PDB file of C-alpha atoms in Angstrom:
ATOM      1  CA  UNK U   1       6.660 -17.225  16.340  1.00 33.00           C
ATOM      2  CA  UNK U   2       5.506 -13.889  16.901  1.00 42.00           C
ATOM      3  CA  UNK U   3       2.266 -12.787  18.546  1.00 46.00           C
ATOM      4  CA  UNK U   4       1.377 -11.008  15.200  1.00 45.00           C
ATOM      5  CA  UNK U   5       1.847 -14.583  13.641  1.00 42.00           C
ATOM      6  CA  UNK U   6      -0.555 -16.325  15.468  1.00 48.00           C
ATOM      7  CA  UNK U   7      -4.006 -17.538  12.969  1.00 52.00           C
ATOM      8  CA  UNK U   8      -6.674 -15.309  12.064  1.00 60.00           C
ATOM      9  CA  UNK U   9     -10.061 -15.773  10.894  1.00 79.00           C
ATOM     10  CA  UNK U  10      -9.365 -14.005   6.863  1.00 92.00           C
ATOM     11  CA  UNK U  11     -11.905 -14.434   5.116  1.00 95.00           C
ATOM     12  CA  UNK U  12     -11.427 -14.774   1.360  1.00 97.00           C
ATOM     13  CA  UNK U  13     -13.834 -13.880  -1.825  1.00 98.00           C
ATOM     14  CA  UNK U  14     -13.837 -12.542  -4.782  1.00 98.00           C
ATOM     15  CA  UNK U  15     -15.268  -9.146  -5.504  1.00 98.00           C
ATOM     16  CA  UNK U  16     -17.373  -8.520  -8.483  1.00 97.00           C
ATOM     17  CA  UNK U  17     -16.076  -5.772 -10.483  1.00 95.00           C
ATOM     18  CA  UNK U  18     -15.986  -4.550 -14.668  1.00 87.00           C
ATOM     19  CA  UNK U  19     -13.368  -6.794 -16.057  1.00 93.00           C
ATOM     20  CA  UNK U  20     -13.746  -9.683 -13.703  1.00 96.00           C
ATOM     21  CA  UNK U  21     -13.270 -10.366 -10.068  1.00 98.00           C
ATOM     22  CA  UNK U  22     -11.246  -9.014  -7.819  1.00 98.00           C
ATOM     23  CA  UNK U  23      -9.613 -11.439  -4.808  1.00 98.00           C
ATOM     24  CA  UNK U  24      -9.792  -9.882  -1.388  1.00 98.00           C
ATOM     25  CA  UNK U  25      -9.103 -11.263   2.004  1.00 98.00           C
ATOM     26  CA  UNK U  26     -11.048  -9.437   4.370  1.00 98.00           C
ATOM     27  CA  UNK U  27      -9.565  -9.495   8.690  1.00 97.00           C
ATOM     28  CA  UNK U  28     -12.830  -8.910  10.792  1.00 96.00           C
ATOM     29  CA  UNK U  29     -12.305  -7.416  13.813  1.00 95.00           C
ATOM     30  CA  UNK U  30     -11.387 -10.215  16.629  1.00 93.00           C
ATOM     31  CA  UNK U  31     -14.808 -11.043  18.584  1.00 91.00           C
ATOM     32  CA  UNK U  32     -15.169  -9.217  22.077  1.00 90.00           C
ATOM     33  CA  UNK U  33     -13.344  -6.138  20.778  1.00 91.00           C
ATOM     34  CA  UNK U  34     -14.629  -3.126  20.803  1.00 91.00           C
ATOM     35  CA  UNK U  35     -14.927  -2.403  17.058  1.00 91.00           C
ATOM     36  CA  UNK U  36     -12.886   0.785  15.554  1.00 93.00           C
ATOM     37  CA  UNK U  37     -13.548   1.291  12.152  1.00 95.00           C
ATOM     38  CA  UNK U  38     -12.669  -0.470   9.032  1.00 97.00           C
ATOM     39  CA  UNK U  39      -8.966  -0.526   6.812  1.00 98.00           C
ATOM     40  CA  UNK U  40      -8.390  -0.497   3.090  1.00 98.00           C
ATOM     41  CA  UNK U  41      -5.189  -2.212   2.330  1.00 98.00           C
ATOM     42  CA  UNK U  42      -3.637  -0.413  -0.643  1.00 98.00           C
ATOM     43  CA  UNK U  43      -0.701  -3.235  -2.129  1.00 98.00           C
ATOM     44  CA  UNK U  44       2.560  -2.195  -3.363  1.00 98.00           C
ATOM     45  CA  UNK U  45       3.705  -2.044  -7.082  1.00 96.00           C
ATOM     46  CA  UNK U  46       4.755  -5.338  -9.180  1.00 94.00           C
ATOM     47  CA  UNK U  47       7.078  -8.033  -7.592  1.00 94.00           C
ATOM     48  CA  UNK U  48       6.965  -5.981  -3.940  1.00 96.00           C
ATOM     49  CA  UNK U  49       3.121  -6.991  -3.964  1.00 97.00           C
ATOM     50  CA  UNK U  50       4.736 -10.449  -3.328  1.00 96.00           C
ATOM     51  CA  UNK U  51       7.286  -9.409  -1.336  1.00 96.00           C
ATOM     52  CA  UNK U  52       4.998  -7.831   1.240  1.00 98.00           C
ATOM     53  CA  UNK U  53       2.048 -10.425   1.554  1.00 97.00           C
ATOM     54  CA  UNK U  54       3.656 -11.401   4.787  1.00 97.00           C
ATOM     55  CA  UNK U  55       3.657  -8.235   6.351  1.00 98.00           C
ATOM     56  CA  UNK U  56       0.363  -7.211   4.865  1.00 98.00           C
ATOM     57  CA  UNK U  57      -0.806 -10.363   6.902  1.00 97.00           C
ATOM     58  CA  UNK U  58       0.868  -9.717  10.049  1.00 97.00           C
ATOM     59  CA  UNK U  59      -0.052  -6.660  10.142  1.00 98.00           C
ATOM     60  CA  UNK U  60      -3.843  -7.368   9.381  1.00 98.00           C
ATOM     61  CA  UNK U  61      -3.999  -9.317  11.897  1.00 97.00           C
ATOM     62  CA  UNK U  62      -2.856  -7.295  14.774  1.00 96.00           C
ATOM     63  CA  UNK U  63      -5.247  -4.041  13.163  1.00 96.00           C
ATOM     64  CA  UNK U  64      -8.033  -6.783  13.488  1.00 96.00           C
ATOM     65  CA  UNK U  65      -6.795  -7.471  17.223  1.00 94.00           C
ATOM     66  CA  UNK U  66      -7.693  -3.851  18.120  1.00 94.00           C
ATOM     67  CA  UNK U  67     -10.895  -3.535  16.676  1.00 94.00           C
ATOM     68  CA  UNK U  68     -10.271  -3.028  12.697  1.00 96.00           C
ATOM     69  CA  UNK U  69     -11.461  -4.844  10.161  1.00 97.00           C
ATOM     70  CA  UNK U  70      -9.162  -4.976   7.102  1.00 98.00           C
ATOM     71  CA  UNK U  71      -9.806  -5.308   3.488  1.00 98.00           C
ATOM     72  CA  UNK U  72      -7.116  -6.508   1.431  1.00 98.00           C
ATOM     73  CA  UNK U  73      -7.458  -6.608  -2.355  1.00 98.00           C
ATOM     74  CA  UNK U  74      -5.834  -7.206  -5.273  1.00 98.00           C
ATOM     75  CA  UNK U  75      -6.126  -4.867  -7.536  1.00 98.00           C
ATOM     76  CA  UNK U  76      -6.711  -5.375 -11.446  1.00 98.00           C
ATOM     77  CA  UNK U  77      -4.079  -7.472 -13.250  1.00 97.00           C
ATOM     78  CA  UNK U  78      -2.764  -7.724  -9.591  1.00 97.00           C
ATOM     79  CA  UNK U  79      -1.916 -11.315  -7.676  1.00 96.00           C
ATOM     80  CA  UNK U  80      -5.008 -13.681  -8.131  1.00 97.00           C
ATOM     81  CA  UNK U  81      -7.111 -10.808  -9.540  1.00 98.00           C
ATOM     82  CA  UNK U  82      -9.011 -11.028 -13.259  1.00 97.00           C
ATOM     83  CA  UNK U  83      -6.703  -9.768 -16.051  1.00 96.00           C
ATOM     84  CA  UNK U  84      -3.777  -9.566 -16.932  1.00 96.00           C
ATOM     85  CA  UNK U  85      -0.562  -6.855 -15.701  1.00 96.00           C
ATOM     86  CA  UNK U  86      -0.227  -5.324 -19.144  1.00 95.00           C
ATOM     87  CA  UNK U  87      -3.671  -4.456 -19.452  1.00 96.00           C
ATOM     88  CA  UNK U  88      -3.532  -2.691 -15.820  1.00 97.00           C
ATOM     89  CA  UNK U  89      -4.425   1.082 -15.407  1.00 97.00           C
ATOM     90  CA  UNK U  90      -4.243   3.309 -12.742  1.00 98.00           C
ATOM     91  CA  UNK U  91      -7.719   5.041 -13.112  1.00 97.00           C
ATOM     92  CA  UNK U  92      -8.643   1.227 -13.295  1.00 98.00           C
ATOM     93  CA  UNK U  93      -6.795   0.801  -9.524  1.00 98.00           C
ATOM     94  CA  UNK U  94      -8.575   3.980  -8.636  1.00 98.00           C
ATOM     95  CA  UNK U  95     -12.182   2.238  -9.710  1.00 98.00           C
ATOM     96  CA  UNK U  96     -11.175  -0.918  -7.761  1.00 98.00           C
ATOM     97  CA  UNK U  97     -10.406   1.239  -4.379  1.00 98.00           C
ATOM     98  CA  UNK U  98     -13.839   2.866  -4.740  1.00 98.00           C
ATOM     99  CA  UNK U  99     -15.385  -0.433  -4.725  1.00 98.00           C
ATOM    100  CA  UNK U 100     -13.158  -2.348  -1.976  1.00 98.00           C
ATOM    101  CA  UNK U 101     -14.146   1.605  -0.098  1.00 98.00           C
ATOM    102  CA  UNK U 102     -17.836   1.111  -0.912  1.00 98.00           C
ATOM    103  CA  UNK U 103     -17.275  -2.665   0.481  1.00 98.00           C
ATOM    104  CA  UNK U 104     -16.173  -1.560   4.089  1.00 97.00           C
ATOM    105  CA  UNK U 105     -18.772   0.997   4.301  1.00 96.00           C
ATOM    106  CA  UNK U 106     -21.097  -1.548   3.856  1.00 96.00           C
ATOM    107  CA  UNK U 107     -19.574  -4.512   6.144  1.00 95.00           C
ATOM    108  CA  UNK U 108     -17.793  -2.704   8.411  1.00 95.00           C
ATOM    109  CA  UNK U 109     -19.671   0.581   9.561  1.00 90.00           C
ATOM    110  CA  UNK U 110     -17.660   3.661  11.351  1.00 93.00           C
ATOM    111  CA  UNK U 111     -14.297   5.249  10.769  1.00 95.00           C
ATOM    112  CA  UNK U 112     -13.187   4.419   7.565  1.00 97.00           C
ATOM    113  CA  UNK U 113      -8.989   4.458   6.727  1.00 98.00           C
ATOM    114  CA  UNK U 114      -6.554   4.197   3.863  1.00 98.00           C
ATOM    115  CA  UNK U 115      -3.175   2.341   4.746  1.00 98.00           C
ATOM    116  CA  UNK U 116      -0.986   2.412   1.824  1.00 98.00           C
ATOM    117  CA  UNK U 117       2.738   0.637   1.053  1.00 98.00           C
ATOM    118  CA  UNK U 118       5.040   1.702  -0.993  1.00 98.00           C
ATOM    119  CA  UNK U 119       3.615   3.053  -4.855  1.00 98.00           C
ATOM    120  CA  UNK U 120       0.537   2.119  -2.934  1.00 98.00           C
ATOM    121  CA  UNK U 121       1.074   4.788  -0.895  1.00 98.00           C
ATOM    122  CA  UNK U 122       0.733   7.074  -3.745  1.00 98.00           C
ATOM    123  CA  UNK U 123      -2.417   5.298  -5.289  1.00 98.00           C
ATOM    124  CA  UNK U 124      -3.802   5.856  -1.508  1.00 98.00           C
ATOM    125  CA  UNK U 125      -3.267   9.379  -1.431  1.00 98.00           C
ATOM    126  CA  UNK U 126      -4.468  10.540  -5.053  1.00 97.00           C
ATOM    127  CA  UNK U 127      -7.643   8.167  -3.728  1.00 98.00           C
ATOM    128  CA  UNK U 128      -8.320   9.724  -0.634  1.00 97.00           C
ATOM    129  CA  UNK U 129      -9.114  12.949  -2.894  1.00 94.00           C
ATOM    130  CA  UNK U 130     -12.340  11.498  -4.074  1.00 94.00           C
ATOM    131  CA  UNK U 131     -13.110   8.839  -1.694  1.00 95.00           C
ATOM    132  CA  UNK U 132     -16.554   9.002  -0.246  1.00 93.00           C
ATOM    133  CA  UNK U 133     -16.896   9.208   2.539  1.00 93.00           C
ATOM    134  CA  UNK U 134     -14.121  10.203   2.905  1.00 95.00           C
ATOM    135  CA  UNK U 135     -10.833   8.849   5.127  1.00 97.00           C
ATOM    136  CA  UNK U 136     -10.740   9.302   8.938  1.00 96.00           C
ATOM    137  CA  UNK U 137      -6.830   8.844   8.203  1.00 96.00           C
ATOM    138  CA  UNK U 138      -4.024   7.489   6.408  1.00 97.00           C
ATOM    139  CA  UNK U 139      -1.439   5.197   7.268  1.00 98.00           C
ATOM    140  CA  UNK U 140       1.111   5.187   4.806  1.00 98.00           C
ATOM    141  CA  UNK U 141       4.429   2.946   4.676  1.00 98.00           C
ATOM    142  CA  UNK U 142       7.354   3.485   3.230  1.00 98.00           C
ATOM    143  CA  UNK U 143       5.901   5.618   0.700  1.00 98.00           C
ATOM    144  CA  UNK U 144       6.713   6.624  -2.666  1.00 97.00           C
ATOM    145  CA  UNK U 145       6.078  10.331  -3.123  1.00 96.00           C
ATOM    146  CA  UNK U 146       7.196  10.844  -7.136  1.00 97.00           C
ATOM    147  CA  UNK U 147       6.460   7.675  -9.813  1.00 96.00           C
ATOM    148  CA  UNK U 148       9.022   8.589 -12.338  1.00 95.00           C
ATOM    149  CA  UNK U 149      11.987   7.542  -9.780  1.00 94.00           C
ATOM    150  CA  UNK U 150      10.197   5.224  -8.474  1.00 93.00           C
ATOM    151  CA  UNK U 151       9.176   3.163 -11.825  1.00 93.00           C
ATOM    152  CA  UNK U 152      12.980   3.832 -13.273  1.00 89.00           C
ATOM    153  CA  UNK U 153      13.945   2.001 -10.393  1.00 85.00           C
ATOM    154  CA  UNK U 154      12.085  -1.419 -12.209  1.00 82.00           C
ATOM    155  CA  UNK U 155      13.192  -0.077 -15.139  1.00 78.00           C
ATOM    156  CA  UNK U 156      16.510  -0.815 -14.194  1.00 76.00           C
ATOM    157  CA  UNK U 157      16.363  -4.526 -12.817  1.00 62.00           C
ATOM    158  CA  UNK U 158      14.689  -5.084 -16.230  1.00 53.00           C
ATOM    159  CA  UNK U 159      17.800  -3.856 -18.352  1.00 50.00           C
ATOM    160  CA  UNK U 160      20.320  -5.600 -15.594  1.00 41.00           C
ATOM    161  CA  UNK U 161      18.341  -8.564 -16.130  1.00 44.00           C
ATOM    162  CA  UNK U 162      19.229  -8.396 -19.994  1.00 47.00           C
ATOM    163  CA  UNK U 163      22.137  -7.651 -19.156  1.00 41.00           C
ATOM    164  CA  UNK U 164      23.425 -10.671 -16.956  1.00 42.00           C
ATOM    165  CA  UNK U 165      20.539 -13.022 -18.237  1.00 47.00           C
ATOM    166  CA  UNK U 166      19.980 -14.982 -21.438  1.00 46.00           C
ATOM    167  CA  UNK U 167      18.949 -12.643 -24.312  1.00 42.00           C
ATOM    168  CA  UNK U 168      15.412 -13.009 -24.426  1.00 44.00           C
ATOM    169  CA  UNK U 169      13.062 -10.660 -26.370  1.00 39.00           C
ATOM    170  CA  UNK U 170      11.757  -8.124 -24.368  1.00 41.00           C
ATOM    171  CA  UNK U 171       8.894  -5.218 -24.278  1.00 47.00           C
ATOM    172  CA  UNK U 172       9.763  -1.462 -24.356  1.00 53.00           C
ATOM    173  CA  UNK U 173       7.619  -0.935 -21.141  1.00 79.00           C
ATOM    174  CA  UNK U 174       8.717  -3.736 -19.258  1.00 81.00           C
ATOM    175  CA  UNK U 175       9.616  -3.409 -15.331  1.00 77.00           C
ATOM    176  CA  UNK U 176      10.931  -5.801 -13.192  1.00 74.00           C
ATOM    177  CA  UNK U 177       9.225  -8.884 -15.165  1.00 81.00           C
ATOM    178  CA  UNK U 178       6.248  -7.113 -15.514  1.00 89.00           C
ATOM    179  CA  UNK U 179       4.911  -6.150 -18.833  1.00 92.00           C
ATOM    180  CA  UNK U 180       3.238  -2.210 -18.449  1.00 94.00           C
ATOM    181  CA  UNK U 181       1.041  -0.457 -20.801  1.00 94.00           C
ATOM    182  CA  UNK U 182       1.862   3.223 -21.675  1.00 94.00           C
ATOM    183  CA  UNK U 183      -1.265   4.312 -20.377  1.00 96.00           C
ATOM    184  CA  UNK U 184       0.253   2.763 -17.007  1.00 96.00           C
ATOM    185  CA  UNK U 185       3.740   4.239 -17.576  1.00 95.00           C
ATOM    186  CA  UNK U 186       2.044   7.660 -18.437  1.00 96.00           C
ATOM    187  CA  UNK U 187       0.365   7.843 -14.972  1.00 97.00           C
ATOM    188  CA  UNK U 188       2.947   6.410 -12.898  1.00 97.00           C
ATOM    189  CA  UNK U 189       5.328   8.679 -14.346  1.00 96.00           C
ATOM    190  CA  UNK U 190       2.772  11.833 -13.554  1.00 96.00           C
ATOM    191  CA  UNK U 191       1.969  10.291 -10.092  1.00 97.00           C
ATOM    192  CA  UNK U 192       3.179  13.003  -7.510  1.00 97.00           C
ATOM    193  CA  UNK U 193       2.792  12.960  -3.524  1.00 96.00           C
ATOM    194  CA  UNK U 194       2.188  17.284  -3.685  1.00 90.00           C
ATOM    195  CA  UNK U 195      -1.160  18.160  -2.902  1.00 90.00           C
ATOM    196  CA  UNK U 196      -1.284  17.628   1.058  1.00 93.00           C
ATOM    197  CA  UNK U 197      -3.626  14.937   2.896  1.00 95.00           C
ATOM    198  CA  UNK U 198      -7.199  16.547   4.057  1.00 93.00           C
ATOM    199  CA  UNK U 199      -7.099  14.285   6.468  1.00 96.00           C
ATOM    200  CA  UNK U 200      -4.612  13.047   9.473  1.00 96.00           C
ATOM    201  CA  UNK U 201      -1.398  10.765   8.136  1.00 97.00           C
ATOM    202  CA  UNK U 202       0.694   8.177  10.041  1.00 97.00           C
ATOM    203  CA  UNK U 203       4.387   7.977   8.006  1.00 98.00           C
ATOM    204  CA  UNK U 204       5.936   5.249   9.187  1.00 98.00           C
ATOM    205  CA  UNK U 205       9.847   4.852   7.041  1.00 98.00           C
ATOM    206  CA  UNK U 206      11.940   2.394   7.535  1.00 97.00           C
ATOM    207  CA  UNK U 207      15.967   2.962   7.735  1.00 94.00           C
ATOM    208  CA  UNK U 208      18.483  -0.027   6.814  1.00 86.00           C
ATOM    209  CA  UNK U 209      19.594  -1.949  10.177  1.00 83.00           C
ATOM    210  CA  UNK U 210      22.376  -0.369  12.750  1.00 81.00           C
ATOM    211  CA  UNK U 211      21.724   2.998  10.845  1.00 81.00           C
ATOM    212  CA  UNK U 212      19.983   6.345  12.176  1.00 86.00           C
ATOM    213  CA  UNK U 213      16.254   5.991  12.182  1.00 89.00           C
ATOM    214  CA  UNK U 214      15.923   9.373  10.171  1.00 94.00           C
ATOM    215  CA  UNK U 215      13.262  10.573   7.509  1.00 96.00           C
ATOM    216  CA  UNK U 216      14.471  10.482   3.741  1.00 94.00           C
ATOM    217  CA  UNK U 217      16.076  13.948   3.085  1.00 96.00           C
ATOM    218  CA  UNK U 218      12.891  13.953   0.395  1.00 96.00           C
ATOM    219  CA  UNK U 219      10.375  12.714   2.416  1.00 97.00           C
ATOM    220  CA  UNK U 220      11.091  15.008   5.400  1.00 97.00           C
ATOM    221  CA  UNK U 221      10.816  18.199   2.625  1.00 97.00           C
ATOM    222  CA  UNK U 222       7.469  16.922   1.360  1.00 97.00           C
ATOM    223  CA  UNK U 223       5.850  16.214   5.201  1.00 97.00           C
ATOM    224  CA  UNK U 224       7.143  20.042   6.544  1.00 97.00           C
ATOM    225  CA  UNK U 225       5.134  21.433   3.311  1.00 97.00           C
ATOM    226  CA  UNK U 226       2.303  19.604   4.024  1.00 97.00           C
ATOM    227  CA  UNK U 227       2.034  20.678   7.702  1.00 96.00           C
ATOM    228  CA  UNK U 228       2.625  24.472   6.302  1.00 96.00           C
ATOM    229  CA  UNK U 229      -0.485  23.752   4.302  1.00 96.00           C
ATOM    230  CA  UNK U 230      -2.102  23.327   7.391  1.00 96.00           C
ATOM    231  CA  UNK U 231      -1.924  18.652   7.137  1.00 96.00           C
ATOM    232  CA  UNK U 232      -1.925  16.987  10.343  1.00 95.00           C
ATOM    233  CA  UNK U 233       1.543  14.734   9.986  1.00 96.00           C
ATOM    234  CA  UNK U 234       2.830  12.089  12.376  1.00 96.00           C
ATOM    235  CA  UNK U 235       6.541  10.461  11.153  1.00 97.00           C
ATOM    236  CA  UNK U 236       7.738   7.513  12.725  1.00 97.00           C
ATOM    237  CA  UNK U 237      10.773   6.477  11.457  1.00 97.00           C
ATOM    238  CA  UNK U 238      12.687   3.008  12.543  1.00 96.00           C
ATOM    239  CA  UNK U 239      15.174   0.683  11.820  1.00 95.00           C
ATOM    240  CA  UNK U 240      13.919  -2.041  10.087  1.00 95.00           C
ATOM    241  CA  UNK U 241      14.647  -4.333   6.774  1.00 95.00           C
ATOM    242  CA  UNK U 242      12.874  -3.068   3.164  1.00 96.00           C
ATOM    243  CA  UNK U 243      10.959  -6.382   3.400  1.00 97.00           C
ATOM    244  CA  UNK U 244       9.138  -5.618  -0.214  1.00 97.00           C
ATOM    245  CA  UNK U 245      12.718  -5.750  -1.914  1.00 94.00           C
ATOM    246  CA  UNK U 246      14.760  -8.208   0.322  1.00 94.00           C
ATOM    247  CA  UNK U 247      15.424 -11.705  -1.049  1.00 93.00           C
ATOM    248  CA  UNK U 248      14.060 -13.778   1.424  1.00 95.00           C
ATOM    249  CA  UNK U 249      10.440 -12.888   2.841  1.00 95.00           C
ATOM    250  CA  UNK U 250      11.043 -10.725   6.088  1.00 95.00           C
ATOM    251  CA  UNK U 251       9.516  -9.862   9.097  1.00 97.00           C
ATOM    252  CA  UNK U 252       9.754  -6.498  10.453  1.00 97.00           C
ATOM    253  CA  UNK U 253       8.011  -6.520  14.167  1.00 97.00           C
ATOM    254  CA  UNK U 254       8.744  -3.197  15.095  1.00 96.00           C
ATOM    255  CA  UNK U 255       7.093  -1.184  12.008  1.00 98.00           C
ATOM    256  CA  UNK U 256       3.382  -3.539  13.157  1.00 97.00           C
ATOM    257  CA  UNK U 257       3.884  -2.566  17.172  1.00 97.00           C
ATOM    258  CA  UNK U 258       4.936   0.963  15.830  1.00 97.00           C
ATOM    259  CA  UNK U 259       2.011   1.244  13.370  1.00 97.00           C
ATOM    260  CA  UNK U 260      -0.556   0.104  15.479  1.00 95.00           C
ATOM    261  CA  UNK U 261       0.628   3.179  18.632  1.00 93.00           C
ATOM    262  CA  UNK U 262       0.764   5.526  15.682  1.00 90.00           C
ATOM    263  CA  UNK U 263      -2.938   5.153  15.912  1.00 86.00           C
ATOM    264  CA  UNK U 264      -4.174   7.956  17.876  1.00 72.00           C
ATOM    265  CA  UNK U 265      -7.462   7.027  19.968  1.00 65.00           C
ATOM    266  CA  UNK U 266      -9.092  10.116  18.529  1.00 53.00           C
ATOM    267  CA  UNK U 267      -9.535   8.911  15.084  1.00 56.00           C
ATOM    268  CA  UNK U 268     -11.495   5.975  16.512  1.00 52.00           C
TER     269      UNK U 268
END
């Protein structure tokens, strides 16, 4: 088992928050280690929340091994959250951020950072706008910088499902299983990674196994207009397994050694 693996002390609660509770597992940082600030977990979209809890985990634990304390939440209509998915919006994410933010602050004094995966990427970015205080820095995997590609992309395993499935009724604004209301659709759709970062970013991309670790042609054009805008950008792209789509739970060791070196010692 790897080192990452090994048992931590996460804590779990629930949050209190308009419409319910929110769940949240919260990694203190290990005793006897010199304390570095405090992580906000942003989750993925839909089924890849699922997907990912492993890594999320993994990875928790080793930022809590170097002095982090992480706050993991799921966000509303999200995992073992209050409410349901089709009642889900994103200013209502955005709300849930600011209080997980508000949460750290509180628990976990110092240098405060955003780490974001996948759609949550996105959410993480638009919220670093009008977090306060606001980030230190981001760490963002394997993000998604436009929504309408992104959320076509469940669109599509919902009509293949229909298609090779037993006919079922289904919802107009369904993706992936996952009933969305247009208010969701509407902002996902207008969800764009354009404005650049005011603060330092860690991109860390994975590339499919035996291929070139190399930036998305799309990703690479966003990242050298952000650092024209003046954004402090460090890209670390590996090799690794998409462990949020794969269809066993993976384990992708290199992106949590990589992630936690992509932490420069100057944020701290």
């Amino acid at each position: 088992m790897s080192g990452y693996a090994q048992r931590s002390h996460a804590l779990p609660f629930f949050l209190p928050a308009d419409l319910g509770d929110r769940f949240c597992l919260y990694y203190p940082p290990h005793p006897g280690v010199q304390a570095r600030g405090s992580i906000l977990y942003v989750h993925p979209f839909a089924e890849e929340l699922n997907k990912s809890r492993r890594m999320a985990a993994l990875q928790s634990r080793a930022y809590a091994g170097a002095g982090y304390g992480v706050l993991q939440m799921d966000l509303y209509g999200c995992g073992d959250s209050s409410g349901d998915f089709s009642e889900a919006r994103w200013e209502l994410w955005l709300s849930d951020l600011a209080l997980g933010w508000r949460w750290l602050a509180k628990h976990c004094p110092g240098p405060a950072y955003l780490w974001g995966l996948r759609l949550g990427a996105l959410l993480a970015l638009q919220f670093g706008d009008q977090a306060r205080p606001a980030p230190t820095g981001m760490v963002l995997w394997q993000p998604v910088i436009s929504g309408r590609p992104h959320l076509r992309q469940f669109m599509r395993l919902q009509t293949a499902a229909r298609l090779f499935g037993p006919a079922q009724a289904t919802d107009a604004n369904e993706a992936g299983g996952y009933t969305l209301a247009p208010e969701l659709v509407e902002a996902i759709n207008a969800a764009e990674a354009g404005r650049r970062p005011h603060c330092p970013v860690q991109w860390l991309e994975l590339t499919a196994p035996q291929q070139p670790a190399t930036l998305q042609p799309a990703s690479a054009l966003l990242l050298e207009r952000w650092e024209r805008a003046g954004a402090h950008v460090d890209a670390f792209p590996l090799e690794g397994a998409p462990f949020w789509s794969t269809p066993e739970i993976a384990e992708v060791p290199a992106l949590i050694a990589a992630t936690l070196a992509a932490m420069p010692r100057g944020w701290s």
